[in-house]
PDB file of C-alpha atoms and ligand atoms in Angstrom:
ATOM      1  CA  MET A   1      -8.522  20.443  -4.576  1.00 85.00           C
ATOM      2  CA  PHE A   2      -9.386  17.369  -2.475  1.00 96.00           C
ATOM      3  CA  ASN A   3     -11.800  17.337   0.489  1.00 97.00           C
ATOM      4  CA  THR A   4     -11.209  13.950   2.089  1.00 98.00           C
ATOM      5  CA  ILE A   5      -7.508  13.424   1.442  1.00 98.00           C
ATOM      6  CA  LEU A   6      -4.365  15.552   1.427  1.00 98.00           C
ATOM      7  CA  TYR A   7      -2.017  15.276  -1.524  1.00 98.00           C
ATOM      8  CA  GLU A   8       1.479  16.687  -1.312  1.00 98.00           C
ATOM      9  CA  ILE A   9       4.636  16.194  -3.325  1.00 98.00           C
ATOM     10  CA  LYS A  10       8.005  16.467  -1.574  1.00 97.00           C
ATOM     11  CA  ASP A  11      11.347  15.408  -3.023  1.00 96.00           C
ATOM     12  CA  SER A  12       9.924  13.006  -5.650  1.00 97.00           C
ATOM     13  CA  VAL A  13       7.562  11.415  -3.102  1.00 98.00           C
ATOM     14  CA  ALA A  14       3.759  11.736  -3.289  1.00 98.00           C
ATOM     15  CA  TRP A  15       2.240  11.848   0.202  1.00 98.00           C
ATOM     16  CA  ILE A  16      -1.418  10.827   0.273  1.00 98.00           C
ATOM     17  CA  THR A  17      -3.071  11.327   3.664  1.00 98.00           C
ATOM     18  CA  LEU A  18      -6.569   9.940   4.283  1.00 98.00           C
ATOM     19  CA  ASN A  19      -8.155  12.887   6.005  1.00 98.00           C
ATOM     20  CA  ARG A  20     -11.411  12.140   7.809  1.00 98.00           C
ATOM     21  CA  PRO A  21      -9.917  11.841  11.302  1.00 98.00           C
ATOM     22  CA  GLU A  22     -13.230  12.274  13.136  1.00 98.00           C
ATOM     23  CA  LYS A  23     -14.429   9.074  11.409  1.00 98.00           C
ATOM     24  CA  LEU A  24     -11.073   7.321  11.794  1.00 98.00           C
ATOM     25  CA  ASN A  25     -10.479   7.901   8.059  1.00 98.00           C
ATOM     26  CA  SER A  26     -13.231   5.468   7.120  1.00 98.00           C
ATOM     27  CA  PHE A  27     -14.123   5.418   3.444  1.00 98.00           C
ATOM     28  CA  ASN A  28     -17.067   7.343   2.043  1.00 97.00           C
ATOM     29  CA  GLU A  29     -17.739   7.772  -1.665  1.00 96.00           C
ATOM     30  CA  ALA A  30     -15.762  11.008  -1.954  1.00 98.00           C
ATOM     31  CA  MET A  31     -12.700   9.452  -0.373  1.00 98.00           C
ATOM     32  CA  HIS A  32     -12.815   6.540  -2.797  1.00 98.00           C
ATOM     33  CA  THR A  33     -12.998   8.891  -5.762  1.00 98.00           C
ATOM     34  CA  GLU A  34     -10.283  11.176  -4.458  1.00 98.00           C
ATOM     35  CA  LEU A  35      -7.897   8.348  -3.581  1.00 98.00           C
ATOM     36  CA  GLN A  36      -8.335   6.929  -7.076  1.00 98.00           C
ATOM     37  CA  GLU A  37      -7.572  10.355  -8.563  1.00 98.00           C
ATOM     38  CA  ALA A  38      -4.534  10.870  -6.351  1.00 98.00           C
ATOM     39  CA  LEU A  39      -3.083   7.454  -7.217  1.00 98.00           C
ATOM     40  CA  GLN A  40      -3.641   8.139 -10.911  1.00 98.00           C
ATOM     41  CA  SER A  41      -1.943  11.485 -10.631  1.00 98.00           C
ATOM     42  CA  ALA A  42       1.040   9.972  -8.781  1.00 98.00           C
ATOM     43  CA  GLU A  43       1.301   7.279 -11.446  1.00 98.00           C
ATOM     44  CA  ASN A  44       1.212   9.808 -14.289  1.00 98.00           C
ATOM     45  CA  ASP A  45       3.737  12.221 -12.787  1.00 98.00           C
ATOM     46  CA  LYS A  46       7.152  11.158 -14.038  1.00 96.00           C
ATOM     47  CA  ASN A  47       8.879  13.066 -11.255  1.00 97.00           C
ATOM     48  CA  ILE A  48       7.230  10.963  -8.548  1.00 98.00           C
ATOM     49  CA  ARG A  49       9.252   7.877  -7.663  1.00 98.00           C
ATOM     50  CA  ALA A  50       7.593   6.691  -4.441  1.00 98.00           C
ATOM     51  CA  ILE A  51       4.138   7.013  -2.867  1.00 98.00           C
ATOM     52  CA  VAL A  52       3.298   7.171   0.835  1.00 98.00           C
ATOM     53  CA  LEU A  53      -0.234   6.399   2.009  1.00 98.00           C
ATOM     54  CA  THR A  54      -1.038   7.411   5.574  1.00 98.00           C
ATOM     55  CA  GLY A  55      -3.866   8.641   7.799  1.00 98.00           C
ATOM     56  CA  ALA A  56      -4.584  11.885   9.638  1.00 98.00           C
ATOM     57  CA  GLY A  57      -5.181  11.720  13.398  1.00 98.00           C
ATOM     58  CA  ARG A  58      -5.079   8.520  15.412  1.00 98.00           C
ATOM     59  CA  ALA A  59      -6.100   5.983  12.735  1.00 98.00           C
ATOM     60  CA  PHE A  60      -4.788   4.781   9.411  1.00 98.00           C
ATOM     61  CA  SER A  61      -8.299   3.837   8.271  1.00 98.00           C
ATOM     62  CA  ALA A  62     -11.283   2.061   9.851  1.00 98.00           C
ATOM     63  CA  GLY A  63     -12.463   0.719   6.470  1.00 97.00           C
ATOM     64  CA  GLN A  64     -15.906   1.339   5.088  1.00 97.00           C
ATOM     65  CA  ASP A  65     -17.850   4.219   6.664  1.00 97.00           C
ATOM     66  CA  LEU A  66     -20.564   2.134   8.272  1.00 95.00           C
ATOM     67  CA  SER A  67     -22.907   5.109   8.558  1.00 95.00           C
ATOM     68  CA  GLU A  68     -23.120   5.054   4.744  1.00 94.00           C
ATOM     69  CA  VAL A  69     -24.402   1.490   4.390  1.00 92.00           C
ATOM     70  CA  ASP A  70     -27.767  -0.089   5.136  1.00 92.00           C
ATOM     71  CA  ASN A  71     -29.657  -3.229   4.176  1.00 89.00           C
ATOM     72  CA  SER A  72     -30.290  -1.867   0.688  1.00 93.00           C
ATOM     73  CA  THR A  73     -26.541  -1.463  -0.034  1.00 93.00           C
ATOM     74  CA  ASP A  74     -25.257  -3.528  -2.941  1.00 94.00           C
ATOM     75  CA  TYR A  75     -21.971  -4.592  -1.336  1.00 94.00           C
ATOM     76  CA  GLY A  76     -20.689  -6.430  -4.397  1.00 94.00           C
ATOM     77  CA  GLY A  77     -21.398  -3.414  -6.581  1.00 95.00           C
ATOM     78  CA  LEU A  78     -19.768  -1.088  -4.085  1.00 95.00           C
ATOM     79  CA  LEU A  79     -16.618  -3.195  -4.035  1.00 96.00           C
ATOM     80  CA  ARG A  80     -16.461  -3.492  -7.818  1.00 95.00           C
ATOM     81  CA  SER A  81     -16.933   0.214  -8.425  1.00 96.00           C
ATOM     82  CA  ARG A  82     -15.041   1.757  -5.501  1.00 97.00           C
ATOM     83  CA  TYR A  83     -12.573  -0.473  -3.630  1.00 97.00           C
ATOM     84  CA  ASN A  84     -11.388  -2.921  -6.273  1.00 96.00           C
ATOM     85  CA  PRO A  85     -10.131  -0.281  -8.744  1.00 97.00           C
ATOM     86  CA  ILE A  86      -7.966   1.204  -5.963  1.00 98.00           C
ATOM     87  CA  ILE A  87      -6.451  -2.157  -4.999  1.00 97.00           C
ATOM     88  CA  GLN A  88      -5.913  -3.070  -8.655  1.00 97.00           C
ATOM     89  CA  LYS A  89      -4.297   0.296  -9.393  1.00 98.00           C
ATOM     90  CA  MET A  90      -1.889  -0.075  -6.460  1.00 98.00           C
ATOM     91  CA  SER A  91      -0.587  -3.347  -7.905  1.00 97.00           C
ATOM     92  CA  GLU A  92      -0.221  -1.808 -11.372  1.00 97.00           C
ATOM     93  CA  ILE A  93       1.613   1.388 -10.428  1.00 98.00           C
ATOM     94  CA  GLY A  94       5.253   0.804 -11.330  1.00 97.00           C
ATOM     95  CA  LYS A  95       6.518   2.740  -8.310  1.00 98.00           C
ATOM     96  CA  PRO A  96       6.969   1.630  -4.695  1.00 98.00           C
ATOM     97  CA  ILE A  97       3.970   2.284  -2.429  1.00 98.00           C
ATOM     98  CA  ILE A  98       4.491   2.559   1.312  1.00 99.00           C
ATOM     99  CA  ALA A  99       1.606   2.294   3.771  1.00 99.00           C
ATOM    100  CA  ALA A 100       2.720   4.416   6.713  1.00 99.00           C
ATOM    101  CA  VAL A 101       0.362   2.833   9.234  1.00 98.00           C
ATOM    102  CA  ASN A 102       0.143   5.559  11.855  1.00 98.00           C
ATOM    103  CA  GLY A 103      -2.708   3.994  13.878  1.00 98.00           C
ATOM    104  CA  THR A 104      -5.549   1.469  13.630  1.00 98.00           C
ATOM    105  CA  ALA A 105      -5.986  -0.203  10.246  1.00 98.00           C
ATOM    106  CA  ALA A 106      -9.339  -2.012  10.321  1.00 98.00           C
ATOM    107  CA  GLY A 107     -11.527  -3.715   7.709  1.00 97.00           C
ATOM    108  CA  ALA A 108     -10.800  -2.344   4.262  1.00 97.00           C
ATOM    109  CA  GLY A 109      -8.226  -0.068   5.938  1.00 98.00           C
ATOM    110  CA  PHE A 110      -6.270  -3.235   6.755  1.00 98.00           C
ATOM    111  CA  SER A 111      -6.743  -4.420   3.152  1.00 97.00           C
ATOM    112  CA  LEU A 112      -5.423  -1.106   1.835  1.00 98.00           C
ATOM    113  CA  ALA A 113      -2.277  -1.480   3.946  1.00 98.00           C
ATOM    114  CA  LEU A 114      -1.853  -5.056   2.677  1.00 98.00           C
ATOM    115  CA  ALA A 115      -2.021  -3.887  -0.932  1.00 98.00           C
ATOM    116  CA  ALA A 116       0.925  -1.531  -0.395  1.00 98.00           C
ATOM    117  CA  ASP A 117       4.431  -2.777  -1.164  1.00 98.00           C
ATOM    118  CA  PHE A 118       5.822  -1.857   2.259  1.00 98.00           C
ATOM    119  CA  ARG A 119       4.206  -1.319   5.643  1.00 98.00           C
ATOM    120  CA  LEU A 120       5.954   1.033   8.037  1.00 98.00           C
ATOM    121  CA  VAL A 121       4.089   0.634  11.306  1.00 98.00           C
ATOM    122  CA  SER A 122       3.949   3.043  14.225  1.00 98.00           C
ATOM    123  CA  GLU A 123       4.505   1.373  17.586  1.00 98.00           C
ATOM    124  CA  LYS A 124       0.996   2.550  18.542  1.00 98.00           C
ATOM    125  CA  ALA A 125      -0.709   1.146  15.427  1.00 98.00           C
ATOM    126  CA  SER A 126      -2.678  -2.076  15.166  1.00 98.00           C
ATOM    127  CA  PHE A 127      -4.378  -4.195  12.515  1.00 98.00           C
ATOM    128  CA  LEU A 128      -7.892  -5.596  12.774  1.00 98.00           C
ATOM    129  CA  ASN A 129      -9.680  -7.838  10.308  1.00 97.00           C
ATOM    130  CA  ALA A 130     -12.953  -6.342  11.521  1.00 96.00           C
ATOM    131  CA  PHE A 131     -15.208  -7.844   8.841  1.00 96.00           C
ATOM    132  CA  VAL A 132     -16.240 -10.896  10.874  1.00 95.00           C
ATOM    133  CA  HIS A 133     -17.540  -8.690  13.686  1.00 96.00           C
ATOM    134  CA  ILE A 134     -20.200  -7.342  11.354  1.00 95.00           C
ATOM    135  CA  GLY A 135     -20.896 -10.641   9.609  1.00 94.00           C
ATOM    136  CA  LEU A 136     -18.941  -9.801   6.447  1.00 95.00           C
ATOM    137  CA  VAL A 137     -16.012 -11.449   4.709  1.00 95.00           C
ATOM    138  CA  PRO A 138     -12.601  -9.851   4.184  1.00 96.00           C
ATOM    139  CA  ASP A 139     -12.504  -7.921   0.921  1.00 96.00           C
ATOM    140  CA  SER A 140     -10.492  -5.384  -1.081  1.00 96.00           C
ATOM    141  CA  GLY A 141      -7.721  -7.908  -1.775  1.00 95.00           C
ATOM    142  CA  ASN A 142      -7.468  -9.097   1.851  1.00 96.00           C
ATOM    143  CA  THR A 143      -7.931 -12.799   0.962  1.00 95.00           C
ATOM    144  CA  TYR A 144      -5.290 -12.428  -1.780  1.00 96.00           C
ATOM    145  CA  TYR A 145      -2.551 -10.582   0.096  1.00 96.00           C
ATOM    146  CA  LEU A 146      -2.928 -11.728   3.711  1.00 97.00           C
ATOM    147  CA  PRO A 147      -2.228 -15.473   3.172  1.00 96.00           C
ATOM    148  CA  ARG A 148       0.649 -14.563   0.879  1.00 96.00           C
ATOM    149  CA  ILE A 149       2.202 -12.409   3.587  1.00 97.00           C
ATOM    150  CA  VAL A 150       1.514 -14.382   6.789  1.00 98.00           C
ATOM    151  CA  GLY A 151       0.656 -17.879   5.466  1.00 97.00           C
ATOM    152  CA  HIS A 152      -2.633 -19.755   5.048  1.00 97.00           C
ATOM    153  CA  ALA A 153      -3.268 -20.781   8.672  1.00 98.00           C
ATOM    154  CA  LYS A 154      -2.441 -17.424  10.255  1.00 98.00           C
ATOM    155  CA  ALA A 155      -4.453 -15.551   7.624  1.00 97.00           C
ATOM    156  CA  LEU A 156      -7.536 -17.650   8.296  1.00 98.00           C
ATOM    157  CA  GLU A 157      -7.046 -17.189  12.035  1.00 98.00           C
ATOM    158  CA  LEU A 158      -6.871 -13.401  11.693  1.00 98.00           C
ATOM    159  CA  MET A 159      -9.923 -13.403   9.420  1.00 97.00           C
ATOM    160  CA  VAL A 160     -12.110 -15.719  11.511  1.00 97.00           C
ATOM    161  CA  LEU A 161     -11.167 -14.615  15.027  1.00 98.00           C
ATOM    162  CA  GLY A 162     -10.895 -10.939  14.124  1.00 97.00           C
ATOM    163  CA  GLU A 163      -8.485 -10.216  16.961  1.00 98.00           C
ATOM    164  CA  LYS A 164      -6.386  -7.090  17.138  1.00 98.00           C
ATOM    165  CA  VAL A 165      -2.774  -7.482  15.960  1.00 98.00           C
ATOM    166  CA  SER A 166      -0.337  -5.171  17.735  1.00 98.00           C
ATOM    167  CA  ALA A 167       2.593  -3.519  15.966  1.00 98.00           C
ATOM    168  CA  ALA A 168       5.042  -5.916  17.655  1.00 98.00           C
ATOM    169  CA  GLU A 169       2.997  -8.938  16.563  1.00 98.00           C
ATOM    170  CA  ALA A 170       2.712  -7.494  13.037  1.00 98.00           C
ATOM    171  CA  GLU A 171       6.492  -7.325  12.860  1.00 98.00           C
ATOM    172  CA  ARG A 172       6.794 -10.921  14.066  1.00 98.00           C
ATOM    173  CA  LEU A 173       4.313 -12.056  11.400  1.00 98.00           C
ATOM    174  CA  GLY A 174       6.136 -10.255   8.597  1.00 98.00           C
ATOM    175  CA  LEU A 175       3.247  -7.812   8.164  1.00 98.00           C
ATOM    176  CA  ALA A 176       5.429  -4.858   9.124  1.00 98.00           C
ATOM    177  CA  THR A 177       8.497  -3.875   7.142  1.00 98.00           C
ATOM    178  CA  LYS A 178       9.575  -2.007  10.245  1.00 97.00           C
ATOM    179  CA  VAL A 179       8.024  -0.796  13.498  1.00 98.00           C
ATOM    180  CA  ILE A 180       8.847   2.824  14.276  1.00 98.00           C
ATOM    181  CA  THR A 181       8.667   4.683  17.576  1.00 98.00           C
ATOM    182  CA  VAL A 182       6.392   7.696  17.921  1.00 98.00           C
ATOM    183  CA  GLU A 183       9.407  10.019  18.298  1.00 98.00           C
ATOM    184  CA  ASP A 184      11.073   8.785  15.112  1.00 98.00           C
ATOM    185  CA  TRP A 185       7.866   8.389  13.072  1.00 98.00           C
ATOM    186  CA  GLU A 186       8.090  11.359  10.682  1.00 98.00           C
ATOM    187  CA  SER A 187      11.836  11.279  10.178  1.00 98.00           C
ATOM    188  CA  ASP A 188      12.002   7.506   9.638  1.00 98.00           C
ATOM    189  CA  VAL A 189       9.047   7.408   7.220  1.00 98.00           C
ATOM    190  CA  SER A 190      10.525  10.327   5.235  1.00 98.00           C
ATOM    191  CA  ALA A 191      13.956   8.697   5.182  1.00 98.00           C
ATOM    192  CA  PHE A 192      12.541   5.362   3.984  1.00 98.00           C
ATOM    193  CA  ALA A 193      10.414   7.022   1.289  1.00 98.00           C
ATOM    194  CA  GLY A 194      13.386   9.151   0.219  1.00 98.00           C
ATOM    195  CA  ARG A 195      15.560   6.069  -0.006  1.00 98.00           C
ATOM    196  CA  LEU A 196      13.049   4.311  -2.277  1.00 98.00           C
ATOM    197  CA  ALA A 197      12.636   7.457  -4.385  1.00 98.00           C
ATOM    198  CA  SER A 198      16.375   7.483  -5.069  1.00 98.00           C
ATOM    199  CA  MET A 199      16.439   3.891  -6.335  1.00 98.00           C
ATOM    200  CA  PRO A 200      16.076   2.601  -9.918  1.00 98.00           C
ATOM    201  CA  THR A 201      12.327   3.106 -10.269  1.00 98.00           C
ATOM    202  CA  LYS A 202      11.851   1.132 -13.465  1.00 97.00           C
ATOM    203  CA  ALA A 203      13.526  -1.942 -11.980  1.00 98.00           C
ATOM    204  CA  ILE A 204      11.325  -1.670  -8.870  1.00 98.00           C
ATOM    205  CA  GLY A 205       8.198  -1.472 -11.058  1.00 98.00           C
ATOM    206  CA  LEU A 206       9.294  -4.591 -12.933  1.00 98.00           C
ATOM    207  CA  MET A 207       9.931  -6.393  -9.631  1.00 98.00           C
ATOM    208  CA  LYS A 208       6.385  -5.619  -8.440  1.00 97.00           C
ATOM    209  CA  GLU A 209       4.997  -6.982 -11.688  1.00 96.00           C
ATOM    210  CA  GLY A 210       7.184 -10.108 -11.518  1.00 96.00           C
ATOM    211  CA  VAL A 211       6.280 -11.010  -7.927  1.00 96.00           C
ATOM    212  CA  ILE A 212       2.539 -10.720  -8.602  1.00 93.00           C
ATOM    213  CA  ARG A 213       2.864 -12.707 -11.845  1.00 92.00           C
ATOM    214  CA  SER A 214       4.774 -15.471 -10.038  1.00 94.00           C
ATOM    215  CA  TRP A 215       1.757 -16.385  -7.882  1.00 91.00           C
ATOM    216  CA  ASN A 216      -0.289 -17.433 -10.877  1.00 87.00           C
ATOM    217  CA  SER A 217       2.430 -18.837 -13.130  1.00 93.00           C
ATOM    218  CA  THR A 218       4.414 -21.939 -13.877  1.00 92.00           C
ATOM    219  CA  LEU A 219       8.193 -21.876 -13.522  1.00 90.00           C
ATOM    220  CA  GLU A 220       8.419 -21.754 -17.310  1.00 92.00           C
ATOM    221  CA  ASN A 221       6.253 -18.637 -17.449  1.00 91.00           C
ATOM    222  CA  VAL A 222       8.129 -16.998 -14.597  1.00 88.00           C
ATOM    223  CA  LEU A 223      11.469 -17.619 -16.297  1.00 89.00           C
ATOM    224  CA  GLU A 224      10.174 -16.050 -19.503  1.00 91.00           C
ATOM    225  CA  GLY A 225       8.652 -13.152 -17.538  1.00 90.00           C
ATOM    226  CA  GLU A 226      11.985 -12.506 -15.842  1.00 89.00           C
ATOM    227  CA  ALA A 227      13.797 -12.557 -19.174  1.00 88.00           C
ATOM    228  CA  HIS A 228      11.338 -10.033 -20.593  1.00 92.00           C
ATOM    229  CA  ALA A 229      11.590  -7.779 -17.516  1.00 91.00           C
ATOM    230  CA  GLN A 230      15.370  -7.963 -17.602  1.00 90.00           C
ATOM    231  CA  SER A 231      15.451  -6.869 -21.257  1.00 91.00           C
ATOM    232  CA  LEU A 232      13.441  -3.788 -20.236  1.00 93.00           C
ATOM    233  CA  ALA A 233      15.514  -3.075 -17.105  1.00 93.00           C
ATOM    234  CA  GLY A 234      18.686  -3.560 -19.126  1.00 92.00           C
ATOM    235  CA  LEU A 235      17.647  -0.723 -21.437  1.00 93.00           C
ATOM    236  CA  SER A 236      17.162   1.769 -18.598  1.00 95.00           C
ATOM    237  CA  THR A 237      19.478   4.686 -17.926  1.00 96.00           C
ATOM    238  CA  ASP A 238      19.560   3.636 -14.253  1.00 95.00           C
ATOM    239  CA  HIS A 239      21.057   0.281 -15.268  1.00 94.00           C
ATOM    240  CA  GLN A 240      23.808   2.004 -17.252  1.00 93.00           C
ATOM    241  CA  GLU A 241      24.420   4.347 -14.322  1.00 94.00           C
ATOM    242  CA  GLY A 242      24.552   1.402 -11.884  1.00 93.00           C
ATOM    243  CA  VAL A 243      27.179  -0.419 -13.925  1.00 89.00           C
ATOM    244  CA  GLN A 244      29.179   2.768 -14.566  1.00 94.00           C
ATOM    245  CA  ALA A 245      29.123   3.644 -10.854  1.00 91.00           C
ATOM    246  CA  PHE A 246      30.310   0.153  -9.961  1.00 92.00           C
ATOM    247  CA  LEU A 247      33.199   0.365 -12.416  1.00 92.00           C
ATOM    248  CA  GLU A 248      34.125   3.851 -11.192  1.00 94.00           C
ATOM    249  CA  LYS A 249      33.868   2.699  -7.546  1.00 94.00           C
ATOM    250  CA  ARG A 250      31.318   5.384  -6.589  1.00 93.00           C
ATOM    251  CA  GLN A 251      27.688   5.484  -5.413  1.00 94.00           C
ATOM    252  CA  PRO A 252      25.164   5.445  -8.306  1.00 95.00           C
ATOM    253  CA  LEU A 253      22.911   8.430  -8.901  1.00 96.00           C
ATOM    254  CA  PHE A 254      19.608   6.977 -10.104  1.00 97.00           C
ATOM    255  CA  THR A 255      17.095   9.202 -11.884  1.00 96.00           C
ATOM    256  CA  GLY A 256      14.190   6.816 -12.463  1.00 95.00           C
ATOM    257  CA  ASP A 257      14.810   6.758 -16.232  1.00 95.00           C
TER     258      ASP A 257
HETATM  259  O1  LIG B   1     -19.101  -3.138  -0.046  1.00 97.67           O
HETATM  260  C1  LIG B   1     -18.975  -2.779   1.119  1.00 97.67           C
HETATM  261  O2  LIG B   1     -19.169  -1.636   1.554  1.00 97.67           O
HETATM  262  C2  LIG B   1     -18.459  -3.753   2.068  1.00 97.67           C
HETATM  263  C3  LIG B   1     -17.095  -3.323   2.352  1.00 97.67           C
HETATM  264  C4  LIG B   1     -16.660  -3.394   3.560  1.00 97.67           C
HETATM  265  C5  LIG B   1     -15.308  -2.991   3.838  1.00 97.67           C
HETATM  266  C6  LIG B   1     -15.101  -2.815   5.301  1.00 97.67           C
HETATM  267  O3  LIG B   1     -14.202  -2.114   5.627  1.00 97.67           O
HETATM  268  S1  LIG B   1     -16.125  -3.625   6.402  1.00 97.67           S
HETATM  269  C7  LIG B   1     -15.407  -3.210   7.964  1.00 97.67           C
HETATM  270  C8  LIG B   1     -15.794  -1.822   8.378  1.00 97.67           C
HETATM  271  N1  LIG B   1     -15.047  -1.380   9.525  1.00 97.67           N
HETATM  272  C9  LIG B   1     -15.291  -1.821  10.750  1.00 97.67           C
HETATM  273  O4  LIG B   1     -16.126  -2.656  11.008  1.00 97.67           O
HETATM  274  C10 LIG B   1     -14.479  -1.150  11.854  1.00 97.67           C
HETATM  275  C11 LIG B   1     -15.421  -0.356  12.735  1.00 97.67           C
HETATM  276  N2  LIG B   1     -14.669   0.355  13.738  1.00 97.67           N
HETATM  277  C12 LIG B   1     -14.168  -0.238  14.823  1.00 97.67           C
HETATM  278  O5  LIG B   1     -14.257  -1.434  15.025  1.00 97.67           O
HETATM  279  C13 LIG B   1     -13.476   0.661  15.803  1.00 97.67           C
HETATM  280  O6  LIG B   1     -13.892   1.984  15.583  1.00 97.67           O
HETATM  281  C14 LIG B   1     -11.939   0.608  15.721  1.00 97.67           C
HETATM  282  C15 LIG B   1     -11.458  -0.754  16.276  1.00 97.67           C
HETATM  283  C16 LIG B   1     -11.438   0.810  14.303  1.00 97.67           C
HETATM  284  C17 LIG B   1     -11.339   1.706  16.632  1.00 97.67           C
HETATM  285  O7  LIG B   1     -11.909   1.611  17.926  1.00 97.67           O
HETATM  286  P1  LIG B   1     -11.761   2.829  18.934  1.00 97.67           P
HETATM  287  O8  LIG B   1     -12.353   2.392  20.242  1.00 97.67           O
HETATM  288  O9  LIG B   1     -10.351   3.266  18.940  1.00 97.67           O
HETATM  289  O10 LIG B   1     -12.596   4.038  18.293  1.00 97.67           O
HETATM  290  P2  LIG B   1     -14.184   4.212  18.260  1.00 97.67           P
HETATM  291  O11 LIG B   1     -14.615   4.953  19.482  1.00 97.67           O
HETATM  292  O12 LIG B   1     -14.842   2.921  17.973  1.00 97.67           O
HETATM  293  O13 LIG B   1     -14.362   5.159  16.984  1.00 97.67           O
HETATM  294  C18 LIG B   1     -14.119   6.569  17.027  1.00 97.67           C
HETATM  295  C19 LIG B   1     -15.124   7.255  16.140  1.00 97.67           C
HETATM  296  O14 LIG B   1     -14.969   6.821  14.803  1.00 97.67           O
HETATM  297  C20 LIG B   1     -16.554   6.880  16.557  1.00 97.67           C
HETATM  298  O15 LIG B   1     -17.365   7.999  16.272  1.00 97.67           O
HETATM  299  P3  LIG B   1     -17.921   8.935  17.478  1.00 97.67           P
HETATM  300  O16 LIG B   1     -18.650   8.055  18.435  1.00 97.67           O
HETATM  301  O17 LIG B   1     -16.665   9.520  18.083  1.00 97.67           O
HETATM  302  O18 LIG B   1     -18.783   9.939  16.790  1.00 97.67           O
HETATM  303  C21 LIG B   1     -16.887   5.767  15.586  1.00 97.67           C
HETATM  304  O19 LIG B   1     -18.266   5.617  15.360  1.00 97.67           O
HETATM  305  C22 LIG B   1     -16.207   6.269  14.301  1.00 97.67           C
HETATM  306  N3  LIG B   1     -15.902   5.136  13.439  1.00 97.67           N
HETATM  307  C23 LIG B   1     -14.961   4.181  13.611  1.00 97.67           C
HETATM  308  N4  LIG B   1     -14.993   3.323  12.617  1.00 97.67           N
HETATM  309  C24 LIG B   1     -15.956   3.739  11.789  1.00 97.67           C
HETATM  310  C25 LIG B   1     -16.543   4.906  12.301  1.00 97.67           C
HETATM  311  N5  LIG B   1     -17.539   5.538  11.705  1.00 97.67           N
HETATM  312  C26 LIG B   1     -17.989   5.010  10.547  1.00 97.67           C
HETATM  313  N6  LIG B   1     -17.488   3.903   9.990  1.00 97.67           N
HETATM  314  C27 LIG B   1     -16.477   3.238  10.568  1.00 97.67           C
HETATM  315  N7  LIG B   1     -15.942   2.154   9.980  1.00 97.67           N
END
């Protein structure tokens, strides 16, 4: 049903693969629309408890399809209508999102990876804040997430110099949750996604919300936010199961409820 992405569900995990390999999975209008639809569908489906975003072929994504823009393009409008809703949605989905960065992540492709909750990075992948090379500024949440992940000075350096960041360097900077060898790529990504999909989903969703809220809040507001989130988590079946399992000295079996 999609032309520019693949959407598969396996064992409570939604796998979304950007699928324009001949263009290094750069974004055209159809891919924006389809990614938005896929994310919405993964959010709505109660049986899905983790989402993996990855790319077909040798790239994760090279950002905007530059053959689709010219000097009449309304960049601000394009961001507001196509990229920003995707980045916003990723922060709102109460389920863990993993960017499985299989290859180059450049421009808005880098931003997309930053907006995920985890970045599993292939040893042959790299990150490139390519915007400066075409006289643009980082967008799609890049100026929000990058300094929060690597710190102010490093973020500005990556934005201004636009140098390639290898997988090893990404791990050193805290950009990569884990670097994975080519041989172990599929099995390790599946295992990590499966692990997240077996965890207490509601609590994870509340953690995502709490961490984002903390950046724009006072301590007082954060404390109240935590109390509110804990009341919700405390009502979940997974919480009851977690306590019961602890008391019975067994592993918990979380269902996401
Ligand atoms: O509102 C707005 O629209 C503004 C929003 C902007 C968001 C952005 O993302 S701006 C940044 C856009 N992206 C870039 O500037 C990255 C451009 N690409 C590159 O710098 C390089 O391709 C890479 C470093 C990513 C990879 O280099 P390399 O040497 O491995 O591959 P390549 O040979 O450059 O690319 C392979 C093919 O993919 C090639 O096509 P061909 O010659 O085989 O027919 C190349 O043209 C195509 N390709 C790569 N990136 C893009 C692309 N085609 C269209 N758009 C691309 N972004």
